[in-house]
Coordinates of C-alpha atoms in Angstrom, one line a residue:
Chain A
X1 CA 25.8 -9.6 27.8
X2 CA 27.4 -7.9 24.5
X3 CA 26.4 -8.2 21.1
X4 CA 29.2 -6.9 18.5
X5 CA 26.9 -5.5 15.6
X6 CA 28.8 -4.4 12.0
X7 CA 26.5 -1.7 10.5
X8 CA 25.9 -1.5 6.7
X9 CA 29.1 0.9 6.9
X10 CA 31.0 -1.2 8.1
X11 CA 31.5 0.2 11.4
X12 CA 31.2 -1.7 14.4
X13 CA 29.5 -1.0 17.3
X14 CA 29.7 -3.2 21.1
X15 CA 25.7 -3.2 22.3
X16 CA 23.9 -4.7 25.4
X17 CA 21.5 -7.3 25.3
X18 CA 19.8 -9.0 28.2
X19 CA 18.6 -12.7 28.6
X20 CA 15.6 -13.1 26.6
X21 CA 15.7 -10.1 24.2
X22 CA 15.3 -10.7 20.9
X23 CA 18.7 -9.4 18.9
X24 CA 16.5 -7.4 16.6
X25 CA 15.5 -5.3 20.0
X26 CA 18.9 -4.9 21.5
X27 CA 20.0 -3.3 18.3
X28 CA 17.3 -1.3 18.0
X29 CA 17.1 -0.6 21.6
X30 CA 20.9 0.9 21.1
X31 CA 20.0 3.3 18.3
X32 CA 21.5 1.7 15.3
X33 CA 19.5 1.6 12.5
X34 CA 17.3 -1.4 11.8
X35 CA 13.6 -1.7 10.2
X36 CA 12.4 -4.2 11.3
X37 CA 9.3 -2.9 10.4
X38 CA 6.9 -6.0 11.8
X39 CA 7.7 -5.2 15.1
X40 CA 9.5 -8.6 15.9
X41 CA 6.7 -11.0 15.0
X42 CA 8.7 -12.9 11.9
X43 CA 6.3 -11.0 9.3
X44 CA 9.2 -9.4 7.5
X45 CA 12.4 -9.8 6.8
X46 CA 13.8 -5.9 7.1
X47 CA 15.7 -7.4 10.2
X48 CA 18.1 -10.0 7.9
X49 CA 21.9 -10.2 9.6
X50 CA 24.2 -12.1 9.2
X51 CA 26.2 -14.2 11.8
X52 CA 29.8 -14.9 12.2
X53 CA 31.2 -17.8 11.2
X54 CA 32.4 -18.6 14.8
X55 CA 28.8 -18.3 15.7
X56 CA 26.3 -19.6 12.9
X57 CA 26.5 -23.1 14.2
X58 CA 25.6 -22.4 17.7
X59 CA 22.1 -20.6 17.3
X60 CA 19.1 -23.0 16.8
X61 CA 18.7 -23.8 13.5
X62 CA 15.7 -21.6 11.6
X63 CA 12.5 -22.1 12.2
X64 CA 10.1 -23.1 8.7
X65 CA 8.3 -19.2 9.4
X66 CA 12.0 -17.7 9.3
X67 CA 13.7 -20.4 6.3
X68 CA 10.5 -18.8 4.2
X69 CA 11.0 -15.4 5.1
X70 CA 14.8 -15.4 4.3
X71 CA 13.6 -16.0 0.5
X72 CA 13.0 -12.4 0.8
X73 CA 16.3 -11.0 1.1
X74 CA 18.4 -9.1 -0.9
X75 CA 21.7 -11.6 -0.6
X76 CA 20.7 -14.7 1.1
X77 CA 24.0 -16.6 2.6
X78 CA 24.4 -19.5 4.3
X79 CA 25.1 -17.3 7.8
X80 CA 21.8 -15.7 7.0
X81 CA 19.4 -15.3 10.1
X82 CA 16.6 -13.1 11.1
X83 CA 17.4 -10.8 14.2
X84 CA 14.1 -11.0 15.5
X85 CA 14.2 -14.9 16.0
X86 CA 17.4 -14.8 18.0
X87 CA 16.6 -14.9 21.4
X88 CA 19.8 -14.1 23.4
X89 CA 21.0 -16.3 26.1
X90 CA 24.1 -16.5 28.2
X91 CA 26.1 -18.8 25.9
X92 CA 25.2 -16.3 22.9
X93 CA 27.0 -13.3 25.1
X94 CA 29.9 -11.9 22.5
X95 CA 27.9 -12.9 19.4
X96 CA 29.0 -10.6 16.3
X97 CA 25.9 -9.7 13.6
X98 CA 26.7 -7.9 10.7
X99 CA 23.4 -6.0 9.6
X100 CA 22.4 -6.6 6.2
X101 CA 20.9 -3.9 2.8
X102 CA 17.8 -5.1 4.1
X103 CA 18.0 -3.6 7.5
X104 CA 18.0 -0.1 5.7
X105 CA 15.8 2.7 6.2
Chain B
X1 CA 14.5 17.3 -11.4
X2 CA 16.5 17.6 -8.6
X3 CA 18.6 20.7 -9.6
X4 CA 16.4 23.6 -8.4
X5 CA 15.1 21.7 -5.0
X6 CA 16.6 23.5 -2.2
X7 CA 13.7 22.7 0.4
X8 CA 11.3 19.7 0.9
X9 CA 8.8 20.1 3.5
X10 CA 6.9 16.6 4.8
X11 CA 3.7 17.1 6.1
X12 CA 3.0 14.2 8.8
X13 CA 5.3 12.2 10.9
X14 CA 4.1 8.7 10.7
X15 CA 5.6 5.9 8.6
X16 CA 5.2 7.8 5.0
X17 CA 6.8 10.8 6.3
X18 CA 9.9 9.9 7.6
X19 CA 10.5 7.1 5.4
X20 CA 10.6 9.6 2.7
X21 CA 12.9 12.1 4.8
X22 CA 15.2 9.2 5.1
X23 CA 15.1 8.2 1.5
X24 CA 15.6 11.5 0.4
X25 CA 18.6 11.3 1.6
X26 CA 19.7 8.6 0.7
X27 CA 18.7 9.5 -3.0
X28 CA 21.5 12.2 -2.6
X29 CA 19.1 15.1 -1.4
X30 CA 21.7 17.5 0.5
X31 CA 18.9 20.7 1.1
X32 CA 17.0 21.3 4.1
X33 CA 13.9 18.4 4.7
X34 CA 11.6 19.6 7.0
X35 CA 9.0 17.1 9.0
X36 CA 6.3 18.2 10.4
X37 CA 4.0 16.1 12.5
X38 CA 1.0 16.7 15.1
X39 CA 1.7 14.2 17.6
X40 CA 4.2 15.4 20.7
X41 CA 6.0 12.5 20.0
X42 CA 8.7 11.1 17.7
X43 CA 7.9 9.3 14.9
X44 CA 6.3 5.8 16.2
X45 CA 5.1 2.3 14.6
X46 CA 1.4 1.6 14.6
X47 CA 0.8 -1.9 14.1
X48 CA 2.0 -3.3 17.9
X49 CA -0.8 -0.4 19.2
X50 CA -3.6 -3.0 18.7
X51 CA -1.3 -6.0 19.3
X52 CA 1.8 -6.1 21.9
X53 CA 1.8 -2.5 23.0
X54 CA -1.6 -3.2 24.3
X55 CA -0.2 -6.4 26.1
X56 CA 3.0 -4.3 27.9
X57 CA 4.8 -6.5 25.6
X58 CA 6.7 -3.5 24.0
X59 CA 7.7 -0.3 25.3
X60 CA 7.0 3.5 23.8
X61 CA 10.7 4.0 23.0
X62 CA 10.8 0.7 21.1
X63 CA 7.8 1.6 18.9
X64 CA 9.9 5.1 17.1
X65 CA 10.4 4.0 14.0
X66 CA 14.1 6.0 13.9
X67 CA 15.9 7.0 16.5
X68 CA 16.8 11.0 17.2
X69 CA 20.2 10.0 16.9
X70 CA 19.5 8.9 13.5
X71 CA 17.4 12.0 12.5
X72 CA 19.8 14.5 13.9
X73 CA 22.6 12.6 12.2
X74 CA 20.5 12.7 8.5
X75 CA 20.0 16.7 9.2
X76 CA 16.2 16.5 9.5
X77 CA 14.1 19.5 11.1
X78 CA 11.3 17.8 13.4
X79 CA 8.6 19.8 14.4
X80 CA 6.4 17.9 16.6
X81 CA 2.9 18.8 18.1
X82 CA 2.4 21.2 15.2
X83 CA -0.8 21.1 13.3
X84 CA -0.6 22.4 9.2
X85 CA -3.5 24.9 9.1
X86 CA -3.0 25.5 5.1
X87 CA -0.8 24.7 2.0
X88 CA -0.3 28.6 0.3
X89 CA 0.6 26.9 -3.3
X90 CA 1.3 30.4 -5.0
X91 CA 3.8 31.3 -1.6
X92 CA 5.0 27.7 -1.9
X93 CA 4.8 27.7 1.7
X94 CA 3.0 25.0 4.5
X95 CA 1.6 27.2 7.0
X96 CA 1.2 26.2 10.8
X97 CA -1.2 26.9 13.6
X98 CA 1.4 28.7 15.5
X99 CA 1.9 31.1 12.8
X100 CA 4.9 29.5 11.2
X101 CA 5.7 29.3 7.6
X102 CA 7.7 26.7 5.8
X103 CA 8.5 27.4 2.4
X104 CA 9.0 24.5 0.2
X105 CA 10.4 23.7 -3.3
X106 CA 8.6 20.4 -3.0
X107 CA 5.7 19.5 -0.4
X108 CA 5.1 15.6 0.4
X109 CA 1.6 15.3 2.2
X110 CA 1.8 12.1 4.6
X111 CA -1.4 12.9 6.8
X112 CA -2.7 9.4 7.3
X113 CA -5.7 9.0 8.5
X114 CA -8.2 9.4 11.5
X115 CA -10.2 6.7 12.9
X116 CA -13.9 6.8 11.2
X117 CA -16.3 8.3 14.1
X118 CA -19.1 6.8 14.6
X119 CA -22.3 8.8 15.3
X120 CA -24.4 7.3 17.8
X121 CA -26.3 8.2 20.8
X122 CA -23.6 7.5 23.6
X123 CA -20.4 7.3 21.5
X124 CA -18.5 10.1 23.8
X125 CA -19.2 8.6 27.1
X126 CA -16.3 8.1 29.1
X127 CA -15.3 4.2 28.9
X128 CA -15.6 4.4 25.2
X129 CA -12.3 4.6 22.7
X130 CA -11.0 4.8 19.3
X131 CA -7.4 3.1 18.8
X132 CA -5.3 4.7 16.4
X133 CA -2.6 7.0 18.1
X134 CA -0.6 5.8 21.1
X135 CA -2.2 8.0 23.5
X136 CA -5.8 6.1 22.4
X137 CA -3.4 2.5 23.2
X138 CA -2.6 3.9 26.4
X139 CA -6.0 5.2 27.3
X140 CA -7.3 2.1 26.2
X141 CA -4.5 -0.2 28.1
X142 CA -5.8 1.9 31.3
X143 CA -8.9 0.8 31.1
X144 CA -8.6 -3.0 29.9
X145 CA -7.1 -3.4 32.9
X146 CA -10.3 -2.8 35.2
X147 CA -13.3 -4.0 32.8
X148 CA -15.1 -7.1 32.4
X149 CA -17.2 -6.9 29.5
X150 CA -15.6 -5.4 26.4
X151 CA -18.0 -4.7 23.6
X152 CA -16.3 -4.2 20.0
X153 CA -17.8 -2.0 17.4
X154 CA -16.5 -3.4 14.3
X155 CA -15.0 -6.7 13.2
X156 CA -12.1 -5.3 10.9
X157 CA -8.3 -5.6 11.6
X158 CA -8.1 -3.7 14.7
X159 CA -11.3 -4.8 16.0
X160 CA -10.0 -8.5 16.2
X161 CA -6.8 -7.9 17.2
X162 CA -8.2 -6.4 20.0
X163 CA -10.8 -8.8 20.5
X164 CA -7.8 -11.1 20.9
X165 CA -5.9 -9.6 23.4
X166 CA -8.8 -8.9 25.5
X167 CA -9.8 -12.4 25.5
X168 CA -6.2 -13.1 26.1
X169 CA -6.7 -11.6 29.4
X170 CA -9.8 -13.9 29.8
X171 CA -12.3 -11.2 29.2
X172 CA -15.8 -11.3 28.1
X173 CA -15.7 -10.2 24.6
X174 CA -18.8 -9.1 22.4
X175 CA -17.8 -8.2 18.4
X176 CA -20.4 -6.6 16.4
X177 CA -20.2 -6.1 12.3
X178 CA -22.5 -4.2 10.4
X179 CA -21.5 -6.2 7.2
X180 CA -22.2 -10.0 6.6
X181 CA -18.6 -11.0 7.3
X182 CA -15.9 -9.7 9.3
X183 CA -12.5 -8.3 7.3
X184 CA -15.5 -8.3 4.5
X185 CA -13.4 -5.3 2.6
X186 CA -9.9 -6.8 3.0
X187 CA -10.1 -10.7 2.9
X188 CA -11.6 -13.7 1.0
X189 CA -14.9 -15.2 2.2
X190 CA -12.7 -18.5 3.2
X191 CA -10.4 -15.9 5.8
X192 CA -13.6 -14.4 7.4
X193 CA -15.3 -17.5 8.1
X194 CA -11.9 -18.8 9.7
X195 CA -11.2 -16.0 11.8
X196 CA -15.3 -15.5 12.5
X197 CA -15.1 -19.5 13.8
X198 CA -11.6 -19.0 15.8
X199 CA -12.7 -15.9 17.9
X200 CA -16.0 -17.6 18.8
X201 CA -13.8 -20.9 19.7
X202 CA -11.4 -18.6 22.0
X203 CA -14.9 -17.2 23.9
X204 CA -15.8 -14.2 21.9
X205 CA -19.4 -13.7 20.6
X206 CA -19.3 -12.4 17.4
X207 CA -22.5 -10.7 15.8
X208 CA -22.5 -9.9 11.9
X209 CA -25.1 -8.3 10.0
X210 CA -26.2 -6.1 12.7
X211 CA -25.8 -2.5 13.6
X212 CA -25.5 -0.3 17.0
X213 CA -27.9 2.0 17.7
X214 CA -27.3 3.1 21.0
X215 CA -24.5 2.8 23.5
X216 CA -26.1 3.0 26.9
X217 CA -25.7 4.7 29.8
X218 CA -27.0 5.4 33.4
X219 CA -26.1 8.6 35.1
X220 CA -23.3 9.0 32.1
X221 CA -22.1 6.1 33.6
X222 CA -21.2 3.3 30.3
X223 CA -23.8 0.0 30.9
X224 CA -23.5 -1.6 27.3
X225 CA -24.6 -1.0 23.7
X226 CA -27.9 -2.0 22.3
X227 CA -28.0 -3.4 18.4
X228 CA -30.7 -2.3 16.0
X229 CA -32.5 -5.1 16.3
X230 CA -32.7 -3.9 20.1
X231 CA -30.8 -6.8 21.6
X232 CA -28.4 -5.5 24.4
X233 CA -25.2 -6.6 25.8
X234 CA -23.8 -5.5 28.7
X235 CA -20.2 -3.3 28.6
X236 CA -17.9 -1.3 30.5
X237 CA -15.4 -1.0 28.0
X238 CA -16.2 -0.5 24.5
X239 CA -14.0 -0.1 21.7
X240 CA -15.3 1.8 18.1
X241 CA -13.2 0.5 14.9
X242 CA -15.0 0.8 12.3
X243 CA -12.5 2.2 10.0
X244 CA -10.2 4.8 9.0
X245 CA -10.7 8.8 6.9
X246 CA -7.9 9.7 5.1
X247 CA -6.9 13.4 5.9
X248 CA -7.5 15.6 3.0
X249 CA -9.1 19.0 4.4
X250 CA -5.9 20.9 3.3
X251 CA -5.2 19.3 0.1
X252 CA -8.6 19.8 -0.3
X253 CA -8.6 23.5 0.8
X254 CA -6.1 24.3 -1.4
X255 CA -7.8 23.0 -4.6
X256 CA -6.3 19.9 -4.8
X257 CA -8.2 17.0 -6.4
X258 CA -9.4 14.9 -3.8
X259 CA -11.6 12.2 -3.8
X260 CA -11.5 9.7 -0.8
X261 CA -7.8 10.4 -0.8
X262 CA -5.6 12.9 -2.2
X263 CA -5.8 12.0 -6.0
X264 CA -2.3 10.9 -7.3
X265 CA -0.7 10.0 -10.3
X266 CA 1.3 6.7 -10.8
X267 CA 4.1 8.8 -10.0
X268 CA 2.5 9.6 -6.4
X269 CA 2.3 13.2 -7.8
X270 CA -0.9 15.7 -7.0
X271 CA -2.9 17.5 -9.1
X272 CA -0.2 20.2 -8.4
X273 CA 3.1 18.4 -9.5
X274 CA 5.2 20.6 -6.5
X275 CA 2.9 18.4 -4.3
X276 CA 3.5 15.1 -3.7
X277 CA 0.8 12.7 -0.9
X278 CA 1.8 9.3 0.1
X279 CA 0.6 6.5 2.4
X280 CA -2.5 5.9 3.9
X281 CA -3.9 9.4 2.7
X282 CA -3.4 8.8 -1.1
X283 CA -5.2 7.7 -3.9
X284 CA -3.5 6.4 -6.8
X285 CA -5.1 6.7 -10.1
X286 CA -3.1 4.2 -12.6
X287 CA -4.2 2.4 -15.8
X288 CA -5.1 5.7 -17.1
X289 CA -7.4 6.9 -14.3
X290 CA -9.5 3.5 -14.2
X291 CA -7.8 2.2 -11.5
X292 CA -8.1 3.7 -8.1
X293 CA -7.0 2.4 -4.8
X294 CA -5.7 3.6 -1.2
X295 CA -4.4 1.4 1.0
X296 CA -4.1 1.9 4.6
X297 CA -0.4 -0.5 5.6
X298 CA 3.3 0.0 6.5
X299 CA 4.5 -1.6 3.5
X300 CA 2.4 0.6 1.1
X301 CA 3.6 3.7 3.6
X302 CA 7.4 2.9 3.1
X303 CA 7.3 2.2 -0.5
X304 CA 5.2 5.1 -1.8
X305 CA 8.0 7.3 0.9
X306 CA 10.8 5.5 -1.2
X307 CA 9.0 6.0 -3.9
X308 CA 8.2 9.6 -3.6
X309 CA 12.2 10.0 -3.0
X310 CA 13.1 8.7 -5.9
X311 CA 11.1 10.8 -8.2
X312 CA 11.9 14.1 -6.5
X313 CA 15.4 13.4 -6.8
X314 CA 15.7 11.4 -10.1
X315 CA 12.8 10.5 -12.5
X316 CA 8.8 10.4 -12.4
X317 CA 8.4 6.4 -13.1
X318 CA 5.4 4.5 -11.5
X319 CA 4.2 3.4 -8.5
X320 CA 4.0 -0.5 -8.6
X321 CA 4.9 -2.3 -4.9
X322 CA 2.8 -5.7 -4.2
X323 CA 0.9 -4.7 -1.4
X324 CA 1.3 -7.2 1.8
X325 CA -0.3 -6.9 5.0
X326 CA -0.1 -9.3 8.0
X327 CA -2.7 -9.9 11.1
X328 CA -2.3 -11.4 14.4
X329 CA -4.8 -12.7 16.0
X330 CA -4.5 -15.4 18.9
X331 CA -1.8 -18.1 17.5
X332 CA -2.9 -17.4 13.9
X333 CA -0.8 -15.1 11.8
X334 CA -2.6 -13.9 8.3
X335 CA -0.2 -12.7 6.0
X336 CA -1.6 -11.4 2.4
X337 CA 0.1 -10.0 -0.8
X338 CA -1.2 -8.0 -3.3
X339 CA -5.5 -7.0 -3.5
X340 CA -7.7 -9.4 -3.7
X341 CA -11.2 -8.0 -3.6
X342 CA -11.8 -8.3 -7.5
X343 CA -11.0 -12.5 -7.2
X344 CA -13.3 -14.8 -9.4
X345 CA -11.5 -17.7 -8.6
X346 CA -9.9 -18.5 -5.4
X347 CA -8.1 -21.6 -4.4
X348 CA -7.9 -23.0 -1.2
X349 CA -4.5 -25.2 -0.2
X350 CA -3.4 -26.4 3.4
X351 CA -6.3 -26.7 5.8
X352 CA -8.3 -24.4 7.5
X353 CA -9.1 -26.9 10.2
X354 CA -5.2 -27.6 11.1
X355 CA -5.0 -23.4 11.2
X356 CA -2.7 -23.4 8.1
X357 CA -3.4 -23.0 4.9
X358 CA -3.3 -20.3 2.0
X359 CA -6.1 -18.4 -0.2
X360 CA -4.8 -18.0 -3.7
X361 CA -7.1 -15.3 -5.8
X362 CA -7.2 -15.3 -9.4
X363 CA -9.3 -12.5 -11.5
X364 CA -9.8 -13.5 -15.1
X365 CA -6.9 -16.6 -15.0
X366 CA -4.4 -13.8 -13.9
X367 CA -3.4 -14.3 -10.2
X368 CA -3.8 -11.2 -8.4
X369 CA -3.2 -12.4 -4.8
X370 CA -2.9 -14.8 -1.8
X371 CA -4.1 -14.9 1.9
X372 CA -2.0 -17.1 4.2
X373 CA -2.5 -18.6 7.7
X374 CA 0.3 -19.7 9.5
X375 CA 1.6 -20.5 6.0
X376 CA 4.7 -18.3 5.7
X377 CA 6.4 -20.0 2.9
X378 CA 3.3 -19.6 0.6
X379 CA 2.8 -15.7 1.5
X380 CA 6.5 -15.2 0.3
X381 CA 6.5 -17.6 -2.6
X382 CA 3.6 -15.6 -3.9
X383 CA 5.0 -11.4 -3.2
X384 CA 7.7 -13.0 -4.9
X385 CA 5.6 -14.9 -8.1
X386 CA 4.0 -11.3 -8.1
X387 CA 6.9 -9.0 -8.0
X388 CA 8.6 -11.2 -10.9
X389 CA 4.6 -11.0 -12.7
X390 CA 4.9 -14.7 -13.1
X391 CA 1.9 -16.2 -14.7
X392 CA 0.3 -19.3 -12.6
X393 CA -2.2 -21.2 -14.0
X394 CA -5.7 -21.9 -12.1
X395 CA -5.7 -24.7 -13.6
X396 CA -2.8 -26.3 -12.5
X397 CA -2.8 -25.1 -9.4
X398 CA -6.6 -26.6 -8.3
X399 CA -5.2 -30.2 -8.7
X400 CA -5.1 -31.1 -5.3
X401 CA -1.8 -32.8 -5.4
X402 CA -0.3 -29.6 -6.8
X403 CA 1.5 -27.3 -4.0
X404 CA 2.2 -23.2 -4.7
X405 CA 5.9 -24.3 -5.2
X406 CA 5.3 -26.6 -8.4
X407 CA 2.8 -23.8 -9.7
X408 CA 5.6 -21.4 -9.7
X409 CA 7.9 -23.9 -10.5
X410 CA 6.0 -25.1 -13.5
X411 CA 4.9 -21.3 -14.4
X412 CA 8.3 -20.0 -14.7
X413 CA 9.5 -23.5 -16.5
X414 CA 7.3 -22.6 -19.8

C-alpha cells in the first residue's frame, strides 16, 4: 500500500508501506528524513505528522502514552498524530502525512 | 564567528557527530564538513542494540540514523573505518591512521565512549561479550540464540535491558551488581527497588552488593562466574556491562584538559577554543567550574551537536538542554528528565504496585527532576515545568490528593 508523505519543504513524495509497519518506518525505510530518535517505542515525539483531513477521523484515536507526548511538539493541531503509533492497515492504503519541524534533523 | 570557517572536521560518527554535520548546515554553514568515524558502517542508533535489535525486531538499515541519500544531498565527506591517530593543533589538522590529514578551521570531537572492561580472570573467553557497537549486538544475538544460562555482569541500563530480553526468550537469567542497588548512579532508590522486584518476578535472580571474581572455565570452554563471596552460578553466555569510558586519549594527547571527559565550557568549547567535544565524551564545566557533569544519552548527543552548530556558526551562548532518558524493560517504560542524583526530597505519585507511577526529585525546595513508569504524561509535564524553570512547590505537591498537573498548574498560577 502507498503512503503520500509532504516533507518539511513541502514536497511530496508517494512511499510503500506494508501491513503492520509502523508509518514512522515506512518513511524512514524510504529515505526521507525523520528522527524519530526513540526508535519507534512512543518515547519521543521527533516523529510528530500531521494527517489529512480526509484521513484524521479514520485512525484510532491516540493512545494516553501518545496524547502526552504530543504536548511536546512544536505546533500541536487537532490532525496531530505520532508516526510511530500508526500502524498501517489495508483501509489506511493512500493515507497522506505531512511531516512536521519536529521530524527535523 | 563564522566568517573565516572554511573547514569543519567531526571526529566520530555516532549521534553527536552527524547531528552536528547536519545542523551545521542547517545554521547556514556552506564549507566543507568532514566526518570521520571508526566503525565500517554508516552512522547508526544505539539504544534498540540492547533492546529490539537484539530481539530481530529491527533491521541494520533501519538503525542509520540518516540516510546516504540525505548525507550526499547535505555535501558531507564520510570517512568510515578510519581511526584519528592525533589532533596536530599548531597544523590545525586531524591526522588518520592511514596517513591522511584533514585540516580544519574548527574540529568537533564526538568520540563517545567504550564499554568499561572489566579485569578479571576469564573475562576474554570466548562466550563472553560487551554490547556497545552493533557488531557486539550481533555477536551477542548469535549466541543468545544457543545458551541456557546467561549470567549478567552489571545491573545498569544495558544490563537490564538485556536481562529482559533474555528472559523474554525464557532464559535463565543471573544479574550481579557490585553496588547496593541496581541503576544506583542514574535512578532514585524508589526506581531500583521497582525494577530490582520486577526482574526477580519475570525469573531473573538478581544479586546486589556482590562482586565477580572469576569467570570460569574448563578447557577454555565458559562454565559460569564465581562472586567474591565464592558462590558460583552456572553460564554459557555472559554478558559484562558495567559501564562506559569516555574517549579522550587524543584530546588528551594533544594537551587538552581532560578529566573524565574532555573538559568543556558552557559553550561546549575545549580548552583550545578551535576545538569543540560533544556527547557522551564531554564534560561540561558550568556555574563557574563547580558544576561538572557528562552524560552518556541521545538527547544530550543531539543537543550539545545542535548546540555545537550554533556557536560555530553564530554566537558562544550556553549549553542548557533538560536531560531525559528512557528505559525499557519487560512492559515497563522508565522515562526521566533532568539529574536527579543530588535529590533531598523525592515524591512518590501513582503506584508502584499497579507499574505506574512517577518519582519527582527536589534538591533544596527547587525541583530538579522526575522518574516515570509507564506514566508518560507526568515525564512530559515535568521536561516541560523544567524547560519553562517553573518553580513547584514540595509542599504542595506531597498532599496526596495533589496530581503533577495542579502542581504546575498552581506553580505557574502565582
Amino acid at each position: 500500500m502507498r503512503i503520500s508523505v509532504t516533507d518539511t519543504n513541502g514536497t511530496q513524495h508517494d512511499i510503500e508501506a506494508k501491513e503492520g509497519d509502523k508509518a514512522m518506518e515506512a518513511i524512514r525505510d524510504s529515505g526521507l528524513t525523520i528522527a524519530a530518535l526513540c526508535g519507534g517505542c512512543c518515547s519521543c515525539a521527533t516523529c510528530h505528522v500531521y494527517v489529512s483531513d480526509d484521513w484524521a477521523d479514520k485512525l484510532p484515536p491516540r493512545s494516553e502514552d501518545e496524547e502526552a507526548l504530543l504536548e511536546l511538539v512544536a505546533e500541536l493541531r487537532p490532525a496531530s498524530r505520532l508516526s510511530c503509533q500508526i500502524i498501517m492497515e489495508p483501509a489506511f492504503d493512500g493515507i497522506e502525512l505531512e511531516l512536521s519541524s519536529d521530524t527535523n534533523l | 564567528m563564522s566568517t573565516e570557517i572554511e573547514r569543519i572536521v567531526i571526529a566520530g560518527a555516532g549521534q553527536a557527530g552527524v547531528q552536528a554535520a547536519l545542523s551545521l548546515r542547517i545554521e547556514g554553514f556552506t564549507g566543507k564538513i568532514a566526518l570521520v568515524g571508526d566503525e565500517a558502517f554508516l552512522p547508526y542508533q544505539r539504544p534498540p542494540l540492547s533492546k529490539a535489535y537484539l530481539k530481530g525486531n529491527v533491521t541494520r538499515d533501519a538503525l542509520q540514523i540518516a540516510k546516504p541519500a540525505l548525507l550526499a544531498e547535505r555535501n558531507i565527506d564520510l570517512h568510515l573505518g578510519e581511526v584519528v591517530s592525533s589532533i596536530d593543533r599548531e597544523k590545525k589538522c586531524l591526522l588518520l591512521a592511514e596517513g591522511k590529514a584533514l585540516s580544519y578551521d574548527r574540529l568537533i570531537l564526538a568520540t563517545g565512549t567504550r564499554s568499561r572492561p572489566l579485569s578479571i580472570p576469564g573475562a576474554n573467553l570466548p562466550g563472553v561479550v560487551m554490547l556497545r557497537t552493533v557488531t557486539d549486538a550481533d555477536c551477542l544475538a548469535r549466541l543468545l540464540g544457543g545458551a541456557r544460562q546467561i549470567a549478567i555482569i552489571g545491573g545498569g541500563f544495558i544490563g537490564l535491558e538485556f536481562a529482559a530480553v533474555a528472559r523474554e526468550l525464557d532464559k535463565q537469567v543471573t544479574v550481579i551488581e557490585a553496588s547496593s542497588r541496581v541503576m544506583m548512579r542514574a535512578v532514585s532508590p524508589e526506581i531500583s527497588n521497582f525494577f530490582e522486584k520486577t526482574h526477580r518476578d519475570k525469573g531473573a535472580t538478581v544479586i546486589c552488593n556482590e562482586g565477580v571474581s572469576e569467570i570460569v572455565s574448563e578447557n577454555n570452554q565458559l562454565k559460569g562466574i564465581r562472586l567474591a563471596s565464592g558462590k558460583e552460578f552456572p553460564a554459557d553466555l555472559v554478558m559484562i556491562g558495567v559501564g562506559a569510558l569516555p574517549n579522550c586519549g587524543i584530546a588528551e594527547a594533544a594537551g587538552l584538559a581532560v578529566e573524565d571527559g574532555i573538559l568543556v565550557n558552557d559553550a561546549l568549547q575545549t580548552s583550545d577554543s578551535h576545538i569543540f567535544a560533544i556527547g557522551d565524551c564531554c564534560r561540561v564545566r558550568a556555574d563557574g567550574g563547580r558544576h561538572l557533569t557528562r552524560i552518556e544519552s541521545v538527547q544530550n548527543a543531539t543537543d550539545q551537536g545542535r548546540h555545537a552548530a550554533y556557536v560555530i556558526m553564530k554566537a558562544p551562548s550556553p549549553y542548557q538542554a533538560v536531560p531525559w532518558f528512557w528505559s525499557d524493560q519487560y512492559e515497563y517504560k522508565l522515562q526521566m528528565a533532568g539529574l536527579i542524583s543530588e535529590a533531598d526530597t523525592q515524591i512518590i505519585k501513582g503506584s508502584p504496585a499497579d507499574g505506574k507511577f512517577s518519582v519527582f526529585s527536589f534538591k533544596s525546595g527547587i525541583f530538579i527532576g522526575s522518574e516515570s513508569v509507564n506514566s508518560p504524561l507526568d515525564h512530559v509535564l515535568t521536561r516541560k515545568a523544567l524547560n519553562e524553570n517553573i518553580a513547584l512547590s514540595p509542599d504542595y505537591l506531597s498532599d496526596a490528593t495533589v496530581s503533577i498537573k495542579q502542581a504546575i498548574e498552581a506553580a505557574t498560577a502565582t
